[in-house]
mmCIF file of N, CA and C in Angstrom:
data_model
loop_
_atom_site.group_PDB
_atom_site.id
_atom_site.type_symbol
_atom_site.label_atom_id
_atom_site.label_comp_id
_atom_site.label_asym_id
_atom_site.label_seq_id
_atom_site.Cartn_x
_atom_site.Cartn_y
_atom_site.Cartn_z
ATOM 1 N N MET A 1155 0.812 -1.213 0.000
ATOM 2 C CA MET A 1155 0.000 0.000 0.000
ATOM 3 C C MET A 1155 0.852 1.273 0.000
ATOM 4 N N GLU A 1156 2.069 1.154 0.496
ATOM 5 C CA GLU A 1156 2.957 2.325 0.542
ATOM 6 C C GLU A 1156 3.149 2.926 -0.853
ATOM 7 N N HIS A 1157 3.301 2.040 -1.852
ATOM 8 C CA HIS A 1157 3.486 2.482 -3.241
ATOM 9 C C HIS A 1157 2.242 3.248 -3.731
ATOM 10 N N VAL A 1158 1.059 2.731 -3.409
ATOM 11 C CA VAL A 1158 -0.194 3.373 -3.820
ATOM 12 C C VAL A 1158 -0.307 4.753 -3.175
ATOM 13 N N ILE A 1159 0.004 4.836 -1.898
ATOM 14 C CA ILE A 1159 -0.050 6.115 -1.177
ATOM 15 C C ILE A 1159 0.901 7.127 -1.822
ATOM 16 N N LYS A 1160 2.094 6.669 -2.180
ATOM 17 C CA LYS A 1160 3.090 7.554 -2.814
ATOM 18 C C LYS A 1160 2.560 8.077 -4.157
ATOM 19 N N GLU A 1161 1.994 7.181 -4.961
ATOM 20 C CA GLU A 1161 1.453 7.585 -6.264
ATOM 21 C C GLU A 1161 0.285 8.557 -6.095
ATOM 22 N N LEU A 1162 -0.593 8.265 -5.156
ATOM 23 C CA LEU A 1162 -1.734 9.154 -4.912
ATOM 24 C C LEU A 1162 -1.273 10.522 -4.420
ATOM 25 N N ASN A 1163 -0.228 10.563 -3.617
ATOM 26 C CA ASN A 1163 0.314 11.851 -3.163
ATOM 27 C C ASN A 1163 0.905 12.635 -4.327
ATOM 28 N N GLU A 1164 1.539 11.940 -5.284
ATOM 29 C CA GLU A 1164 2.052 12.632 -6.472
ATOM 30 C C GLU A 1164 0.898 13.246 -7.258
ATOM 31 N N PHE A 1165 -0.161 12.475 -7.390
ATOM 32 C CA PHE A 1165 -1.350 12.972 -8.074
ATOM 33 C C PHE A 1165 -1.918 14.179 -7.328
ATOM 34 N N LEU A 1166 -1.963 14.085 -6.009
ATOM 35 C CA LEU A 1166 -2.490 15.164 -5.178
ATOM 36 C C LEU A 1166 -1.667 16.445 -5.344
ATOM 37 N N LYS A 1167 -0.361 16.306 -5.452
ATOM 38 C CA LYS A 1167 0.493 17.486 -5.696
ATOM 39 C C LYS A 1167 0.064 18.184 -6.986
ATOM 40 N N GLY A 1168 -0.247 17.396 -8.006
ATOM 41 C CA GLY A 1168 -0.699 17.970 -9.275
ATOM 42 C C GLY A 1168 -2.011 18.720 -9.130
ATOM 43 N N GLN A 1169 -2.907 18.202 -8.290
ATOM 44 C CA GLN A 1169 -4.169 18.902 -8.042
ATOM 45 C C GLN A 1169 -3.908 20.255 -7.383
ATOM 46 N N TYR A 1170 -2.990 20.270 -6.422
ATOM 47 C CA TYR A 1170 -2.657 21.537 -5.762
ATOM 48 C C TYR A 1170 -2.004 22.516 -6.734
ATOM 49 N N MET A 1171 -1.187 21.993 -7.639
ATOM 50 C CA MET A 1171 -0.558 22.855 -8.633
ATOM 51 C C MET A 1171 -1.650 23.497 -9.496
ATOM 52 N N GLY A 1172 -2.660 22.719 -9.864
ATOM 53 C CA GLY A 1172 -3.764 23.252 -10.651
ATOM 54 C C GLY A 1172 -4.547 24.308 -9.887
ATOM 55 N N ILE A 1173 -4.834 24.038 -8.632
ATOM 56 C CA ILE A 1173 -5.576 24.988 -7.789
ATOM 57 C C ILE A 1173 -4.834 26.319 -7.724
ATOM 58 N N HIS A 1174 -3.530 26.258 -7.497
ATOM 59 C CA HIS A 1174 -2.740 27.496 -7.377
ATOM 60 C C HIS A 1174 -2.612 28.213 -8.718
ATOM 61 N N SER A 1175 -2.504 27.458 -9.804
ATOM 62 C CA SER A 1175 -2.433 28.088 -11.124
ATOM 63 C C SER A 1175 -3.726 28.837 -11.429
ATOM 64 N N TYR A 1176 -4.855 28.187 -11.147
ATOM 65 C CA TYR A 1176 -6.137 28.857 -11.400
ATOM 66 C C TYR A 1176 -6.289 30.097 -10.527
ATOM 67 N N GLU A 1177 -5.768 30.052 -9.321
ATOM 68 C CA GLU A 1177 -5.812 31.227 -8.451
ATOM 69 C C GLU A 1177 -5.105 32.406 -9.135
ATOM 70 N N HIS A 1178 -3.949 32.119 -9.710
ATOM 71 C CA HIS A 1178 -3.170 33.136 -10.438
ATOM 72 C C HIS A 1178 -3.973 33.665 -11.630
ATOM 73 N N TYR A 1179 -4.561 32.755 -12.402
ATOM 74 C CA TYR A 1179 -5.316 33.172 -13.590
ATOM 75 C C TYR A 1179 -6.535 33.999 -13.205
ATOM 76 N N ILE A 1180 -7.261 33.557 -12.190
ATOM 77 C CA ILE A 1180 -8.493 34.240 -11.767
ATOM 78 C C ILE A 1180 -8.192 35.678 -11.336
ATOM 79 N N GLN A 1181 -7.067 35.880 -10.646
ATOM 80 C CA GLN A 1181 -6.691 37.229 -10.210
ATOM 81 C C GLN A 1181 -6.436 38.143 -11.396
ATOM 82 N N LYS A 1182 -5.979 37.578 -12.503
ATOM 83 C CA LYS A 1182 -5.624 38.391 -13.661
ATOM 84 C C LYS A 1182 -6.788 38.600 -14.628
ATOM 85 N N LEU A 1183 -7.811 37.773 -14.523
ATOM 86 C CA LEU A 1183 -8.924 37.852 -15.472
ATOM 87 C C LEU A 1183 -9.897 38.975 -15.113
ATOM 88 N N GLU A 1184 -10.337 39.684 -16.130
ATOM 89 C CA GLU A 1184 -11.355 40.713 -15.927
ATOM 90 C C GLU A 1184 -12.683 40.293 -16.527
ATOM 91 N N ASP A 1185 -12.653 39.435 -17.526
ATOM 92 C CA ASP A 1185 -13.871 38.941 -18.180
ATOM 93 C C ASP A 1185 -14.621 38.040 -17.203
ATOM 94 N N SER A 1186 -15.827 38.465 -16.794
ATOM 95 C CA SER A 1186 -16.561 37.740 -15.750
ATOM 96 C C SER A 1186 -16.994 36.341 -16.197
ATOM 97 N N LYS A 1187 -17.277 36.175 -17.487
ATOM 98 C CA LYS A 1187 -17.686 34.855 -17.999
ATOM 99 C C LYS A 1187 -16.521 33.866 -17.885
ATOM 100 N N ILE A 1188 -15.360 34.275 -18.324
ATOM 101 C CA ILE A 1188 -14.180 33.404 -18.277
ATOM 102 C C ILE A 1188 -13.785 33.169 -16.825
ATOM 103 N N LYS A 1189 -13.840 34.230 -16.023
ATOM 104 C CA LYS A 1189 -13.496 34.107 -14.600
ATOM 105 C C LYS A 1189 -14.390 33.067 -13.919
ATOM 106 N N LYS A 1190 -15.681 33.109 -14.238
ATOM 107 C CA LYS A 1190 -16.635 32.166 -13.644
ATOM 108 C C LYS A 1190 -16.277 30.722 -14.034
ATOM 109 N N GLU A 1191 -15.932 30.502 -15.296
ATOM 110 C CA GLU A 1191 -15.536 29.163 -15.757
ATOM 111 C C GLU A 1191 -14.282 28.692 -15.003
ATOM 112 N N PHE A 1192 -13.314 29.590 -14.867
ATOM 113 C CA PHE A 1192 -12.068 29.247 -14.171
ATOM 114 C C PHE A 1192 -12.342 28.929 -12.698
ATOM 115 N N GLN A 1193 -13.248 29.694 -12.083
ATOM 116 C CA GLN A 1193 -13.583 29.437 -10.678
ATOM 117 C C GLN A 1193 -14.246 28.074 -10.520
ATOM 118 N N GLN A 1194 -15.093 27.705 -11.474
ATOM 119 C CA GLN A 1194 -15.759 26.400 -11.438
ATOM 120 C C GLN A 1194 -14.729 25.272 -11.556
ATOM 121 N N ILE A 1195 -13.798 25.423 -12.494
ATOM 122 C CA ILE A 1195 -12.755 24.401 -12.680
ATOM 123 C C ILE A 1195 -11.884 24.309 -11.429
ATOM 124 N N GLN A 1196 -11.518 25.458 -10.873
ATOM 125 C CA GLN A 1196 -10.705 25.467 -9.661
ATOM 126 C C GLN A 1196 -11.438 24.763 -8.524
ATOM 127 N N GLN A 1197 -12.722 25.013 -8.401
ATOM 128 C CA GLN A 1197 -13.527 24.386 -7.356
ATOM 129 C C GLN A 1197 -13.521 22.867 -7.521
ATOM 130 N N GLU A 1198 -13.612 22.404 -8.753
ATOM 131 C CA GLU A 1198 -13.584 20.967 -9.004
ATOM 132 C C GLU A 1198 -12.224 20.370 -8.616
ATOM 133 N N HIS A 1199 -11.145 21.097 -8.910
ATOM 134 C CA HIS A 1199 -9.815 20.610 -8.498
ATOM 135 C C HIS A 1199 -9.729 20.505 -6.970
ATOM 136 N N LYS A 1200 -10.347 21.453 -6.276
ATOM 137 C CA LYS A 1200 -10.351 21.399 -4.807
ATOM 138 C C LYS A 1200 -11.116 20.174 -4.305
ATOM 139 N N ILE A 1201 -12.241 19.893 -4.930
ATOM 140 C CA ILE A 1201 -13.039 18.715 -4.554
ATOM 141 C C ILE A 1201 -12.246 17.437 -4.840
ATOM 142 N N HIS A 1202 -11.591 17.405 -5.999
ATOM 143 C CA HIS A 1202 -10.772 16.239 -6.351
ATOM 144 C C HIS A 1202 -9.644 16.051 -5.337
ATOM 145 N N ALA A 1203 -9.021 17.149 -4.934
ATOM 146 C CA ALA A 1203 -7.929 17.068 -3.956
ATOM 147 C C ALA A 1203 -8.444 16.486 -2.637
ATOM 148 N N MET A 1204 -9.642 16.922 -2.222
ATOM 149 C CA MET A 1204 -10.208 16.401 -0.970
ATOM 150 C C MET A 1204 -10.490 14.898 -1.080
ATOM 151 N N LYS A 1205 -11.004 14.474 -2.221
ATOM 152 C CA LYS A 1205 -11.306 13.049 -2.418
ATOM 153 C C LYS A 1205 -10.033 12.207 -2.376
ATOM 154 N N VAL A 1206 -8.983 12.693 -3.025
ATOM 155 C CA VAL A 1206 -7.718 11.945 -3.060
ATOM 156 C C VAL A 1206 -7.098 11.925 -1.662
ATOM 157 N N ALA A 1207 -7.149 13.057 -0.960
ATOM 158 C CA ALA A 1207 -6.599 13.115 0.404
ATOM 159 C C ALA A 1207 -7.342 12.126 1.306
ATOM 160 N N LYS A 1208 -8.644 12.059 1.159
ATOM 161 C CA LYS A 1208 -9.444 11.123 1.956
ATOM 162 C C LYS A 1208 -9.051 9.680 1.630
ATOM 163 N N ARG A 1209 -8.842 9.390 0.346
ATOM 164 C CA ARG A 1209 -8.446 8.027 -0.053
ATOM 165 C C ARG A 1209 -7.087 7.664 0.569
ATOM 166 N N ILE A 1210 -6.155 8.605 0.541
ATOM 167 C CA ILE A 1210 -4.830 8.378 1.129
ATOM 168 C C ILE A 1210 -4.972 8.075 2.620
ATOM 169 N N GLN A 1211 -5.801 8.855 3.300
ATOM 170 C CA GLN A 1211 -6.024 8.621 4.737
ATOM 171 C C GLN A 1211 -6.653 7.255 4.979
ATOM 172 N N ASN A 1212 -7.617 6.869 4.135
ATOM 173 C CA ASN A 1212 -8.272 5.574 4.286
ATOM 174 C C ASN A 1212 -7.295 4.410 4.073
ATOM 175 N N LEU A 1213 -6.224 4.682 3.328
ATOM 176 C CA LEU A 1213 -5.193 3.661 3.104
ATOM 177 C C LEU A 1213 -4.139 3.683 4.216
ATOM 178 N N GLY A 1214 -4.312 4.596 5.182
ATOM 179 C CA GLY A 1214 -3.376 4.683 6.299
ATOM 180 C C GLY A 1214 -2.204 5.616 6.067
ATOM 181 N N GLY A 1215 -2.304 6.438 5.007
ATOM 182 C CA GLY A 1215 -1.212 7.359 4.693
ATOM 183 C C GLY A 1215 -1.515 8.777 5.124
ATOM 184 N N LYS A 1216 -0.513 9.642 4.941
ATOM 185 C CA LYS A 1216 -0.650 11.070 5.259
ATOM 186 C C LYS A 1216 -0.611 11.841 3.938
ATOM 187 N N PRO A 1217 -1.711 12.517 3.601
ATOM 188 C CA PRO A 1217 -1.725 13.272 2.345
ATOM 189 C C PRO A 1217 -0.839 14.520 2.417
ATOM 190 N N VAL A 1218 -0.199 14.833 1.279
ATOM 191 C CA VAL A 1218 0.563 16.081 1.186
ATOM 192 C C VAL A 1218 -0.433 17.232 1.239
ATOM 193 N N ASP A 1219 0.046 18.432 1.580
ATOM 194 C CA ASP A 1219 -0.880 19.559 1.648
ATOM 195 C C ASP A 1219 -0.500 20.717 0.732
ATOM 196 N N ASP A 1220 0.423 20.462 -0.198
ATOM 197 C CA ASP A 1220 0.734 21.450 -1.231
ATOM 198 C C ASP A 1220 1.382 20.750 -2.418
ATOM 199 N N GLU A 1221 1.766 21.534 -3.423
ATOM 200 C CA GLU A 1221 2.313 20.930 -4.638
ATOM 201 C C GLU A 1221 3.785 20.556 -4.525
ATOM 202 N N GLY A 1222 4.401 20.887 -3.403
ATOM 203 C CA GLY A 1222 5.814 20.565 -3.245
ATOM 204 C C GLY A 1222 6.695 21.608 -3.905
ATOM 205 N N PHE A 1223 7.959 21.546 -3.611
ATOM 206 C CA PHE A 1223 8.922 22.534 -4.115
ATOM 207 C C PHE A 1223 9.011 22.519 -5.634
ATOM 208 N N VAL A 1224 9.174 21.345 -6.231
ATOM 209 C CA VAL A 1224 9.309 21.236 -7.682
ATOM 210 C C VAL A 1224 8.055 21.770 -8.371
ATOM 211 N N GLY A 1225 6.889 21.421 -7.826
ATOM 212 C CA GLY A 1225 5.634 21.897 -8.406
ATOM 213 C C GLY A 1225 5.482 23.398 -8.333
ATOM 214 N N SER A 1226 5.909 23.992 -7.224
ATOM 215 C CA SER A 1226 5.771 25.447 -7.095
ATOM 216 C C SER A 1226 6.724 26.165 -8.056
ATOM 217 N N ILE A 1227 7.925 25.636 -8.244
ATOM 218 C CA ILE A 1227 8.874 26.216 -9.204
ATOM 219 C C ILE A 1227 8.323 26.085 -10.625
ATOM 220 N N GLN A 1228 7.805 24.896 -10.937
ATOM 221 C CA GLN A 1228 7.251 24.671 -12.267
ATOM 222 C C GLN A 1228 6.080 25.611 -12.533
ATOM 223 N N GLY A 1229 5.212 25.784 -11.547
ATOM 224 C CA GLY A 1229 4.081 26.690 -11.696
ATOM 225 C C GLY A 1229 4.529 28.125 -11.930
ATOM 226 N N PHE A 1230 5.553 28.545 -11.201
ATOM 227 C CA PHE A 1230 6.085 29.899 -11.349
ATOM 228 C C PHE A 1230 6.646 30.109 -12.755
ATOM 229 N N ILE A 1231 7.414 29.140 -13.251
ATOM 230 C CA ILE A 1231 8.007 29.237 -14.589
ATOM 231 C C ILE A 1231 6.912 29.300 -15.648
ATOM 232 N N ASN A 1232 5.874 28.460 -15.504
ATOM 233 C CA ASN A 1232 4.779 28.467 -16.469
ATOM 234 C C ASN A 1232 4.099 29.827 -16.517
ATOM 235 N N GLN A 1233 3.967 30.495 -15.381
ATOM 236 C CA GLN A 1233 3.302 31.792 -15.342
ATOM 237 C C GLN A 1233 4.138 32.875 -16.017
ATOM 238 N N LEU A 1234 5.438 32.722 -16.032
ATOM 239 C CA LEU A 1234 6.306 33.713 -16.666
ATOM 240 C C LEU A 1234 6.178 33.675 -18.186
ATOM 241 N N ASN A 1235 5.801 32.530 -18.731
ATOM 242 C CA ASN A 1235 5.789 32.349 -20.180
ATOM 243 C C ASN A 1235 4.484 32.763 -20.841
ATOM 244 N N LEU A 1236 3.567 33.340 -20.086
ATOM 245 C CA LEU A 1236 2.249 33.616 -20.644
ATOM 246 C C LEU A 1236 1.917 35.092 -20.645
ATOM 247 N N PRO A 1237 1.323 35.553 -21.767
ATOM 248 C CA PRO A 1237 0.806 36.926 -21.744
ATOM 249 C C PRO A 1237 -0.433 36.976 -20.853
ATOM 250 N N ASP A 1238 -0.687 38.097 -20.235
ATOM 251 C CA ASP A 1238 -1.822 38.236 -19.319
ATOM 252 C C ASP A 1238 -3.123 38.586 -20.040
ATOM 253 N N THR A 1239 -3.194 38.279 -21.328
ATOM 254 C CA THR A 1239 -4.440 38.484 -22.065
ATOM 255 C C THR A 1239 -5.389 37.331 -21.728
ATOM 256 N N PRO A 1240 -6.689 37.536 -21.918
ATOM 257 C CA PRO A 1240 -7.619 36.417 -21.665
ATOM 258 C C PRO A 1240 -7.216 35.161 -22.450
ATOM 259 N N GLU A 1241 -6.867 35.330 -23.729
ATOM 260 C CA GLU A 1241 -6.483 34.175 -24.543
ATOM 261 C C GLU A 1241 -5.201 33.521 -24.004
ATOM 262 N N GLY A 1242 -4.241 34.339 -23.588
ATOM 263 C CA GLY A 1242 -3.002 33.795 -23.027
ATOM 264 C C GLY A 1242 -3.250 33.016 -21.745
ATOM 265 N N LEU A 1243 -4.152 33.531 -20.903
ATOM 266 C CA LEU A 1243 -4.471 32.855 -19.646
ATOM 267 C C LEU A 1243 -5.222 31.546 -19.901
ATOM 268 N N ILE A 1244 -6.127 31.573 -20.878
ATOM 269 C CA ILE A 1244 -6.857 30.349 -21.228
ATOM 270 C C ILE A 1244 -5.877 29.307 -21.764
ATOM 271 N N LYS A 1245 -4.967 29.745 -22.644
ATOM 272 C CA LYS A 1245 -3.976 28.807 -23.200
ATOM 273 C C LYS A 1245 -3.091 28.245 -22.091
ATOM 274 N N GLY A 1246 -2.754 29.074 -21.117
ATOM 275 C CA GLY A 1246 -1.946 28.605 -19.991
ATOM 276 C C GLY A 1246 -2.683 27.555 -19.188
ATOM 277 N N ALA A 1247 -3.972 27.795 -18.946
ATOM 278 C CA ALA A 1247 -4.789 26.831 -18.202
ATOM 279 C C ALA A 1247 -4.921 25.533 -18.994
ATOM 280 N N LEU A 1248 -5.101 25.658 -20.291
ATOM 281 C CA LEU A 1248 -5.226 24.486 -21.161
ATOM 282 C C LEU A 1248 -3.933 23.669 -21.150
ATOM 283 N N LYS A 1249 -2.824 24.366 -21.223
ATOM 284 C CA LYS A 1249 -1.510 23.700 -21.173
ATOM 285 C C LYS A 1249 -1.344 22.960 -19.837
ATOM 286 N N GLY A 1250 -1.751 23.611 -18.755
ATOM 287 C CA GLY A 1250 -1.658 22.994 -17.433
ATOM 288 C C GLY A 1250 -2.547 21.766 -17.301
ATOM 289 N N GLU A 1251 -3.770 21.856 -17.821
ATOM 290 C CA GLU A 1251 -4.690 20.705 -17.775
ATOM 291 C C GLU A 1251 -4.112 19.541 -18.584
ATOM 292 N N ASP A 1252 -3.607 19.845 -19.792
ATOM 293 C CA ASP A 1252 -3.022 18.785 -20.631
ATOM 294 C C ASP A 1252 -1.855 18.113 -19.933
ATOM 295 N N PHE A 1253 -0.990 18.921 -19.320
ATOM 296 C CA PHE A 1253 0.161 18.385 -18.594
ATOM 297 C C PHE A 1253 -0.310 17.512 -17.430
ATOM 298 N N GLY A 1254 -1.304 17.995 -16.697
ATOM 299 C CA GLY A 1254 -1.842 17.248 -15.570
ATOM 300 C C GLY A 1254 -2.436 15.915 -15.996
ATOM 301 N N ILE A 1255 -3.136 15.918 -17.131
ATOM 302 C CA ILE A 1255 -3.737 14.683 -17.641
ATOM 303 C C ILE A 1255 -2.641 13.687 -18.016
ATOM 304 N N GLN A 1256 -1.601 14.168 -18.695
ATOM 305 C CA GLN A 1256 -0.490 13.281 -19.073
ATOM 306 C C GLN A 1256 0.161 12.654 -17.845
ATOM 307 N N MET A 1257 0.440 13.470 -16.842
ATOM 308 C CA MET A 1257 1.073 12.960 -15.629
ATOM 309 C C MET A 1257 0.156 11.970 -14.911
ATOM 310 N N SER A 1258 -1.116 12.280 -14.880
ATOM 311 C CA SER A 1258 -2.088 11.426 -14.197
ATOM 312 C C SER A 1258 -2.246 10.086 -14.904
ATOM 313 N N GLU A 1259 -2.196 10.113 -16.231
ATOM 314 C CA GLU A 1259 -2.299 8.859 -16.983
ATOM 315 C C GLU A 1259 -1.146 7.935 -16.637
ATOM 316 N N GLU A 1260 0.028 8.506 -16.390
ATOM 317 C CA GLU A 1260 1.176 7.687 -15.974
ATOM 318 C C GLU A 1260 0.921 7.047 -14.609
ATOM 319 N N ILE A 1261 0.311 7.797 -13.717
ATOM 320 C CA ILE A 1261 0.025 7.282 -12.373
ATOM 321 C C ILE A 1261 -0.986 6.138 -12.451
ATOM 322 N N VAL A 1262 -1.998 6.305 -13.316
ATOM 323 C CA VAL A 1262 -3.030 5.276 -13.445
ATOM 324 C C VAL A 1262 -2.432 3.971 -13.980
ATOM 325 N N LYS A 1263 -1.364 4.082 -14.776
ATOM 326 C CA LYS A 1263 -0.713 2.881 -15.315
ATOM 327 C C LYS A 1263 0.000 2.088 -14.220
ATOM 328 N N SER A 1264 0.323 2.745 -13.109
ATOM 329 C CA SER A 1264 1.083 2.075 -12.049
ATOM 330 C C SER A 1264 0.173 1.136 -11.257
ATOM 331 N N ASP A 1265 0.735 0.521 -10.251
ATOM 332 C CA ASP A 1265 0.035 -0.475 -9.446
ATOM 333 C C ASP A 1265 -0.896 0.154 -8.427
ATOM 334 N N LEU A 1266 -2.044 0.603 -8.859
ATOM 335 C CA LEU A 1266 -3.030 1.138 -7.925
ATOM 336 C C LEU A 1266 -4.053 0.057 -7.617
ATOM 337 N N ASP A 1267 -4.632 0.118 -6.429
ATOM 338 C CA ASP A 1267 -5.745 -0.770 -6.124
ATOM 339 C C ASP A 1267 -6.957 -0.289 -6.926
ATOM 340 N N ASP A 1268 -7.959 -1.144 -7.062
ATOM 341 C CA ASP A 1268 -9.108 -0.832 -7.910
ATOM 342 C C ASP A 1268 -9.828 0.454 -7.508
ATOM 343 N N GLU A 1269 -10.033 0.646 -6.205
ATOM 344 C CA GLU A 1269 -10.759 1.840 -5.749
ATOM 345 C C GLU A 1269 -9.978 3.121 -6.069
ATOM 346 N N SER A 1270 -8.672 3.087 -5.872
ATOM 347 C CA SER A 1270 -7.850 4.269 -6.175
ATOM 348 C C SER A 1270 -7.826 4.531 -7.674
ATOM 349 N N ARG A 1271 -7.702 3.475 -8.480
ATOM 350 C CA ARG A 1271 -7.679 3.619 -9.941
ATOM 351 C C ARG A 1271 -9.002 4.233 -10.427
ATOM 352 N N GLU A 1272 -10.115 3.745 -9.904
ATOM 353 C CA GLU A 1272 -11.424 4.291 -10.290
ATOM 354 C C GLU A 1272 -11.515 5.778 -9.971
ATOM 355 N N LEU A 1273 -11.047 6.153 -8.788
ATOM 356 C CA LEU A 1273 -11.084 7.559 -8.378
ATOM 357 C C LEU A 1273 -10.262 8.423 -9.331
ATOM 358 N N ILE A 1274 -9.045 7.996 -9.635
ATOM 359 C CA ILE A 1274 -8.167 8.781 -10.523
ATOM 360 C C ILE A 1274 -8.764 8.857 -11.926
ATOM 361 N N GLU A 1275 -9.318 7.756 -12.409
ATOM 362 C CA GLU A 1275 -9.913 7.770 -13.753
ATOM 363 C C GLU A 1275 -11.130 8.687 -13.811
ATOM 364 N N GLU A 1276 -11.915 8.706 -12.749
ATOM 365 C CA GLU A 1276 -13.075 9.598 -12.671
ATOM 366 C C GLU A 1276 -12.610 11.063 -12.724
ATOM 367 N N ILE A 1277 -11.557 11.372 -11.992
ATOM 368 C CA ILE A 1277 -11.008 12.735 -11.992
ATOM 369 C C ILE A 1277 -10.432 13.077 -13.368
ATOM 370 N N LEU A 1278 -9.737 12.118 -13.976
ATOM 371 C CA LEU A 1278 -9.174 12.338 -15.309
ATOM 372 C C LEU A 1278 -10.263 12.644 -16.337
ATOM 373 N N ASP A 1279 -11.365 11.919 -16.255
ATOM 374 C CA ASP A 1279 -12.468 12.179 -17.183
ATOM 375 C C ASP A 1279 -12.958 13.609 -17.034
ATOM 376 N N ARG A 1280 -13.054 14.077 -15.805
ATOM 377 C CA ARG A 1280 -13.506 15.442 -15.555
ATOM 378 C C ARG A 1280 -12.471 16.456 -16.064
ATOM 379 N N ASP A 1281 -11.181 16.134 -15.866
ATOM 380 C CA ASP A 1281 -10.121 17.023 -16.358
ATOM 381 C C ASP A 1281 -10.151 17.127 -17.884
ATOM 382 N N ARG A 1282 -10.479 16.030 -18.548
ATOM 383 C CA ARG A 1282 -10.604 16.073 -20.015
ATOM 384 C C ARG A 1282 -11.754 16.993 -20.413
ATOM 385 N N GLN A 1283 -12.825 16.991 -19.629
ATOM 386 C CA GLN A 1283 -13.937 17.910 -19.898
ATOM 387 C C GLN A 1283 -13.489 19.356 -19.695
ATOM 388 N N HIS A 1284 -12.602 19.578 -18.737
ATOM 389 C CA HIS A 1284 -12.060 20.932 -18.534
ATOM 390 C C HIS A 1284 -11.338 21.397 -19.794
ATOM 391 N N THR A 1285 -10.544 20.523 -20.409
ATOM 392 C CA THR A 1285 -9.807 20.937 -21.622
ATOM 393 C C THR A 1285 -10.780 21.275 -22.739
ATOM 394 N N PHE A 1286 -11.859 20.526 -22.824
ATOM 395 C CA PHE A 1286 -12.880 20.813 -23.834
ATOM 396 C C PHE A 1286 -13.493 22.208 -23.589
ATOM 397 N N LEU A 1287 -13.860 22.479 -22.330
ATOM 398 C CA LEU A 1287 -14.437 23.785 -21.971
ATOM 399 C C LEU A 1287 -13.464 24.929 -22.285
ATOM 400 N N LEU A 1288 -12.203 24.728 -21.904
ATOM 401 C CA LEU A 1288 -11.189 25.768 -22.129
ATOM 402 C C LEU A 1288 -10.986 26.005 -23.630
ATOM 403 N N SER A 1289 -10.965 24.931 -24.411
ATOM 404 C CA SER A 1289 -10.807 25.069 -25.868
ATOM 405 C C SER A 1289 -11.953 25.875 -26.453
ATOM 406 N N LYS A 1290 -13.166 25.658 -25.961
ATOM 407 C CA LYS A 1290 -14.329 26.413 -26.453
ATOM 408 C C LYS A 1290 -14.205 27.896 -26.097
ATOM 409 N N LEU A 1291 -13.584 28.219 -24.982
ATOM 410 C CA LEU A 1291 -13.435 29.620 -24.570
ATOM 411 C C LEU A 1291 -12.502 30.387 -25.524
ATOM 412 N N ILE A 1292 -11.556 29.681 -26.121
ATOM 413 C CA ILE A 1292 -10.603 30.342 -27.036
ATOM 414 C C ILE A 1292 -11.293 30.710 -28.340
ATOM 415 N N GLN A 1293 -12.220 29.889 -28.763
ATOM 416 C CA GLN A 1293 -12.876 30.099 -30.076
ATOM 417 C C GLN A 1293 -13.781 31.305 -30.110
#
């Protein structure tokens, strides 16, 4: 179970990275429609983080409570590369969601128990819907 807890904590770090990235984007957005969409996505990441933390606890582990040092550096670098236009912020969020999905797919490939795998796959499906929503905002 130690391996499963470690993988779930890595996934949880990614959720926190997403939450903090959306916080940055929301502060910069002036368009209320886009801001509302970003707030909804951020809220879902928070719910996902709580579910994963609960699963880790149920497995007897201690959930991480932030994205970790590497995640915070990566988030900072990603924010430097984006223009603060609505389109730039949407593209940044889309890039972050895509990256998160790729990393999460790797975690799902590892040795997770069935309940943990189902939880991660459910979250991944929702994250894919986020990319669809974000893509529609650019058009």
